């Protein structure tokens, strides 16, 4: 089953690497016998699925999540391995969708309004007066 990220990107199942291990934490008697933690890895750098532009955008935006050009997702929230596999696919899909989303509009620099500047200065003067009154009176 291929992972469809969006209309412009579908990752073939052959490029997804799965690893299964035992989940940590509480779970009673069954926790030590079932390999329910799922680790899903997709090597972005060597994948044939994304275009060069998509590859650069993904690697730039996923940041520390990508180690040596591969994105890894670990899920152990469910007891069932199947549910954890579905959750891992969902998490990877959301990470890649966020990475491929076009950047928002650039911030337009604005100046503070005259009223906001006055309020800021009035607050500073008020604070200064409060601290002045806390001081010890002078000997004069």
PDB file of C-alpha atoms in Angstrom:
ATOM      1  CA  UNK A   1       0.000   0.000   0.000  1.00  0.00           C
ATOM      2  CA  UNK A   2       1.618   3.238  -1.181  1.00  0.00           C
ATOM      3  CA  UNK A   3       1.550   6.299   1.061  1.00  0.00           C
ATOM      4  CA  UNK A   4      -0.287   9.134  -0.678  1.00  0.00           C
ATOM      5  CA  UNK A   5       0.930  12.396   0.830  1.00  0.00           C
ATOM      6  CA  UNK A   6      -0.771  14.750  -1.572  1.00  0.00           C
ATOM      7  CA  UNK A   7      -1.680  15.158  -5.216  1.00  0.00           C
ATOM      8  CA  UNK A   8       1.972  15.689  -6.171  1.00  0.00           C
ATOM      9  CA  UNK A   9       3.644  13.009  -4.056  1.00  0.00           C
ATOM     10  CA  UNK A  10       3.020   9.313  -3.499  1.00  0.00           C
ATOM     11  CA  UNK A  11       5.644   7.234  -1.710  1.00  0.00           C
ATOM     12  CA  UNK A  12       5.940   3.625  -2.931  1.00  0.00           C
ATOM     13  CA  UNK A  13       5.633   0.992  -0.212  1.00  0.00           C
ATOM     14  CA  UNK A  14       9.027  -0.438  -1.189  1.00  0.00           C
ATOM     15  CA  UNK A  15      10.749   2.757   0.011  1.00  0.00           C
ATOM     16  CA  UNK A  16       9.262   2.571   3.527  1.00  0.00           C
ATOM     17  CA  UNK A  17      11.315   0.664   6.111  1.00  0.00           C
ATOM     18  CA  UNK A  18       9.555  -0.791   9.145  1.00  0.00           C
ATOM     19  CA  UNK A  19      11.096  -1.882  12.458  1.00  0.00           C
ATOM     20  CA  UNK A  20       9.190  -3.417  15.340  1.00  0.00           C
ATOM     21  CA  UNK A  21      10.239  -3.627  18.972  1.00  0.00           C
ATOM     22  CA  UNK A  22       8.750  -3.979  22.400  1.00  0.00           C
ATOM     23  CA  UNK A  23       7.034  -0.947  23.839  1.00  0.00           C
ATOM     24  CA  UNK A  24       8.264   0.430  27.120  1.00  0.00           C
ATOM     25  CA  UNK A  25       6.075   1.356  30.051  1.00  0.00           C
ATOM     26  CA  UNK A  26       3.169  -0.309  31.811  1.00  0.00           C
ATOM     27  CA  UNK A  27       1.009  -2.897  30.145  1.00  0.00           C
ATOM     28  CA  UNK A  28       0.727  -5.918  32.398  1.00  0.00           C
ATOM     29  CA  UNK A  29       1.657  -9.445  31.441  1.00  0.00           C
ATOM     30  CA  UNK A  30       1.281  -8.948  27.696  1.00  0.00           C
ATOM     31  CA  UNK A  31       3.794  -6.087  27.347  1.00  0.00           C
ATOM     32  CA  UNK A  32       6.916  -8.246  27.155  1.00  0.00           C
ATOM     33  CA  UNK A  33       5.625 -10.599  24.476  1.00  0.00           C
ATOM     34  CA  UNK A  34       4.236  -8.298  21.788  1.00  0.00           C
ATOM     35  CA  UNK A  35       6.370  -6.176  19.485  1.00  0.00           C
ATOM     36  CA  UNK A  36       3.957  -3.288  19.293  1.00  0.00           C
ATOM     37  CA  UNK A  37       6.277  -0.283  18.966  1.00  0.00           C
ATOM     38  CA  UNK A  38       6.612   0.699  15.324  1.00  0.00           C
ATOM     39  CA  UNK A  39       9.440   2.664  13.741  1.00  0.00           C
ATOM     40  CA  UNK A  40       8.822   3.884  10.190  1.00  0.00           C
ATOM     41  CA  UNK A  41      11.725   5.298   8.180  1.00  0.00           C
ATOM     42  CA  UNK A  42      11.678   6.915   4.756  1.00  0.00           C
ATOM     43  CA  UNK A  43      14.949   7.903   3.101  1.00  0.00           C
ATOM     44  CA  UNK A  44      14.154  11.246   1.493  1.00  0.00           C
ATOM     45  CA  UNK A  45      17.613  11.741   0.016  1.00  0.00           C
ATOM     46  CA  UNK A  46      17.655   8.535  -2.058  1.00  0.00           C
ATOM     47  CA  UNK A  47      13.938   8.315  -2.832  1.00  0.00           C
ATOM     48  CA  UNK A  48      12.692   8.484  -6.403  1.00  0.00           C
ATOM     49  CA  UNK A  49       9.198   9.690  -5.419  1.00  0.00           C
ATOM     50  CA  UNK A  50       9.663  13.444  -4.816  1.00  0.00           C
ATOM     51  CA  UNK A  51      10.882  15.981  -7.339  1.00  0.00           C
ATOM     52  CA  UNK A  52      14.162  17.726  -6.586  1.00  0.00           C
ATOM     53  CA  UNK A  53      12.278  20.825  -5.398  1.00  0.00           C
ATOM     54  CA  UNK A  54      10.067  18.741  -3.071  1.00  0.00           C
ATOM     55  CA  UNK A  55      13.133  16.889  -1.730  1.00  0.00           C
ATOM     56  CA  UNK A  56      14.904  20.162  -0.869  1.00  0.00           C
ATOM     57  CA  UNK A  57      11.797  21.614   0.768  1.00  0.00           C
ATOM     58  CA  UNK A  58      11.216  18.464   2.857  1.00  0.00           C
ATOM     59  CA  UNK A  59      14.833  18.237   4.039  1.00  0.00           C
ATOM     60  CA  UNK A  60      14.883  21.953   4.840  1.00  0.00           C
ATOM     61  CA  UNK A  61      11.635  21.932   6.795  1.00  0.00           C
ATOM     62  CA  UNK A  62      11.754  18.668   8.749  1.00  0.00           C
ATOM     63  CA  UNK A  63      14.955  19.845  10.429  1.00  0.00           C
ATOM     64  CA  UNK A  64      16.250  17.586  13.181  1.00  0.00           C
ATOM     65  CA  UNK A  65      13.736  14.865  12.354  1.00  0.00           C
ATOM     66  CA  UNK A  66      15.805  13.965   9.283  1.00  0.00           C
ATOM     67  CA  UNK A  67      18.981  12.084  10.162  1.00  0.00           C
ATOM     68  CA  UNK A  68      21.308  11.466   7.204  1.00  0.00           C
ATOM     69  CA  UNK A  69      18.465  12.303   4.820  1.00  0.00           C
ATOM     70  CA  UNK A  70      15.969   9.874   6.361  1.00  0.00           C
ATOM     71  CA  UNK A  71      12.807  10.795   8.267  1.00  0.00           C
ATOM     72  CA  UNK A  72      11.926   8.427  11.118  1.00  0.00           C
ATOM     73  CA  UNK A  73       8.650   8.225  13.020  1.00  0.00           C
ATOM     74  CA  UNK A  74       8.220   6.094  16.158  1.00  0.00           C
ATOM     75  CA  UNK A  75       4.753   5.210  17.480  1.00  0.00           C
ATOM     76  CA  UNK A  76       3.848   3.077  20.501  1.00  0.00           C
ATOM     77  CA  UNK A  77       0.544   4.581  21.612  1.00  0.00           C
ATOM     78  CA  UNK A  78      -1.612   1.513  20.890  1.00  0.00           C
ATOM     79  CA  UNK A  79      -1.350  -2.092  22.011  1.00  0.00           C
ATOM     80  CA  UNK A  80      -1.948  -3.450  18.533  1.00  0.00           C
ATOM     81  CA  UNK A  81       0.929  -3.424  16.069  1.00  0.00           C
ATOM     82  CA  UNK A  82      -1.514  -2.859  13.224  1.00  0.00           C
ATOM     83  CA  UNK A  83      -2.944   0.262  14.884  1.00  0.00           C
ATOM     84  CA  UNK A  84       0.564   1.561  15.542  1.00  0.00           C
ATOM     85  CA  UNK A  85       1.447   0.984  11.883  1.00  0.00           C
ATOM     86  CA  UNK A  86      -1.596   2.997  10.807  1.00  0.00           C
ATOM     87  CA  UNK A  87      -0.705   5.752  13.279  1.00  0.00           C
ATOM     88  CA  UNK A  88       2.901   5.863  12.015  1.00  0.00           C
ATOM     89  CA  UNK A  89       1.704   6.236   8.414  1.00  0.00           C
ATOM     90  CA  UNK A  90      -0.648   9.022   9.505  1.00  0.00           C
ATOM     91  CA  UNK A  91       2.113  10.867  11.418  1.00  0.00           C
ATOM     92  CA  UNK A  92       4.565  10.600   8.501  1.00  0.00           C
ATOM     93  CA  UNK A  93       1.884  11.812   6.068  1.00  0.00           C
ATOM     94  CA  UNK A  94       1.146  14.869   8.276  1.00  0.00           C
ATOM     95  CA  UNK A  95       4.854  15.705   8.681  1.00  0.00           C
ATOM     96  CA  UNK A  96       5.367  15.590   4.929  1.00  0.00           C
ATOM     97  CA  UNK A  97       2.203  17.596   4.194  1.00  0.00           C
ATOM     98  CA  UNK A  98       3.351  20.321   6.584  1.00  0.00           C
ATOM     99  CA  UNK A  99       6.823  20.309   5.005  1.00  0.00           C
ATOM    100  CA  UNK A 100       5.444  20.564   1.474  1.00  0.00           C
ATOM    101  CA  UNK A 101       2.903  23.278   2.240  1.00  0.00           C
ATOM    102  CA  UNK A 102       3.774  26.546   0.503  1.00  0.00           C
ATOM    103  CA  UNK A 103       5.286  29.184   2.779  1.00  0.00           C
ATOM    104  CA  UNK A 104       2.920  31.801   4.138  1.00  0.00           C
ATOM    105  CA  UNK A 105       3.011  35.415   3.064  1.00  0.00           C
ATOM    106  CA  UNK A 106       6.073  37.387   4.099  1.00  0.00           C
ATOM    107  CA  UNK A 107       5.651  39.673   7.078  1.00  0.00           C
ATOM    108  CA  UNK A 108       5.042  43.264   6.127  1.00  0.00           C
ATOM    109  CA  UNK A 109       6.989  45.568   8.412  1.00  0.00           C
ATOM    110  CA  UNK A 110       4.813  48.132  10.184  1.00  0.00           C
ATOM    111  CA  UNK A 111       5.538  50.891  12.654  1.00  0.00           C
ATOM    112  CA  UNK A 112       3.962  51.081  16.094  1.00  0.00           C
ATOM    113  CA  UNK A 113       1.023  53.473  16.249  1.00  0.00           C
ATOM    114  CA  UNK A 114       1.394  56.798  18.004  1.00  0.00           C
ATOM    115  CA  UNK A 115      -1.142  55.709  20.625  1.00  0.00           C
ATOM    116  CA  UNK A 116       0.734  52.477  21.407  1.00  0.00           C
ATOM    117  CA  UNK A 117       3.988  54.433  21.802  1.00  0.00           C
ATOM    118  CA  UNK A 118       2.293  56.869  24.201  1.00  0.00           C
ATOM    119  CA  UNK A 119       0.789  54.034  26.240  1.00  0.00           C
ATOM    120  CA  UNK A 120       4.181  52.298  26.455  1.00  0.00           C
ATOM    121  CA  UNK A 121       5.914  55.459  27.649  1.00  0.00           C
ATOM    122  CA  UNK A 122       3.106  56.216  30.140  1.00  0.00           C
ATOM    123  CA  UNK A 123       3.455  52.710  31.596  1.00  0.00           C
ATOM    124  CA  UNK A 124       7.213  53.174  31.901  1.00  0.00           C
ATOM    125  CA  UNK A 125       6.734  56.514  33.710  1.00  0.00           C
ATOM    126  CA  UNK A 126       4.184  54.935  36.061  1.00  0.00           C
ATOM    127  CA  UNK A 127       6.585  52.095  36.869  1.00  0.00           C
ATOM    128  CA  UNK A 128       9.413  54.581  37.460  1.00  0.00           C
ATOM    129  CA  UNK A 129       7.230  56.622  39.844  1.00  0.00           C
ATOM    130  CA  UNK A 130       6.272  53.469  41.773  1.00  0.00           C
ATOM    131  CA  UNK A 131       9.931  52.546  42.230  1.00  0.00           C
ATOM    132  CA  UNK A 132      10.844  56.138  43.181  1.00  0.00           C
ATOM    133  CA  UNK A 133       8.312  56.012  46.023  1.00  0.00           C
ATOM    134  CA  UNK A 134       9.834  52.789  47.364  1.00  0.00           C
ATOM    135  CA  UNK A 135      13.211  54.439  47.861  1.00  0.00           C
ATOM    136  CA  UNK A 136      14.403  55.733  51.180  1.00  0.00           C
ATOM    137  CA  UNK A 137      13.683  59.458  51.578  1.00  0.00           C
ATOM    138  CA  UNK A 138      16.669  61.735  51.072  1.00  0.00           C
ATOM    139  CA  UNK A 139      18.253  63.740  53.948  1.00  0.00           C
ATOM    140  CA  UNK A 140      17.289  67.116  52.406  1.00  0.00           C
TER     141      UNK A 140
END
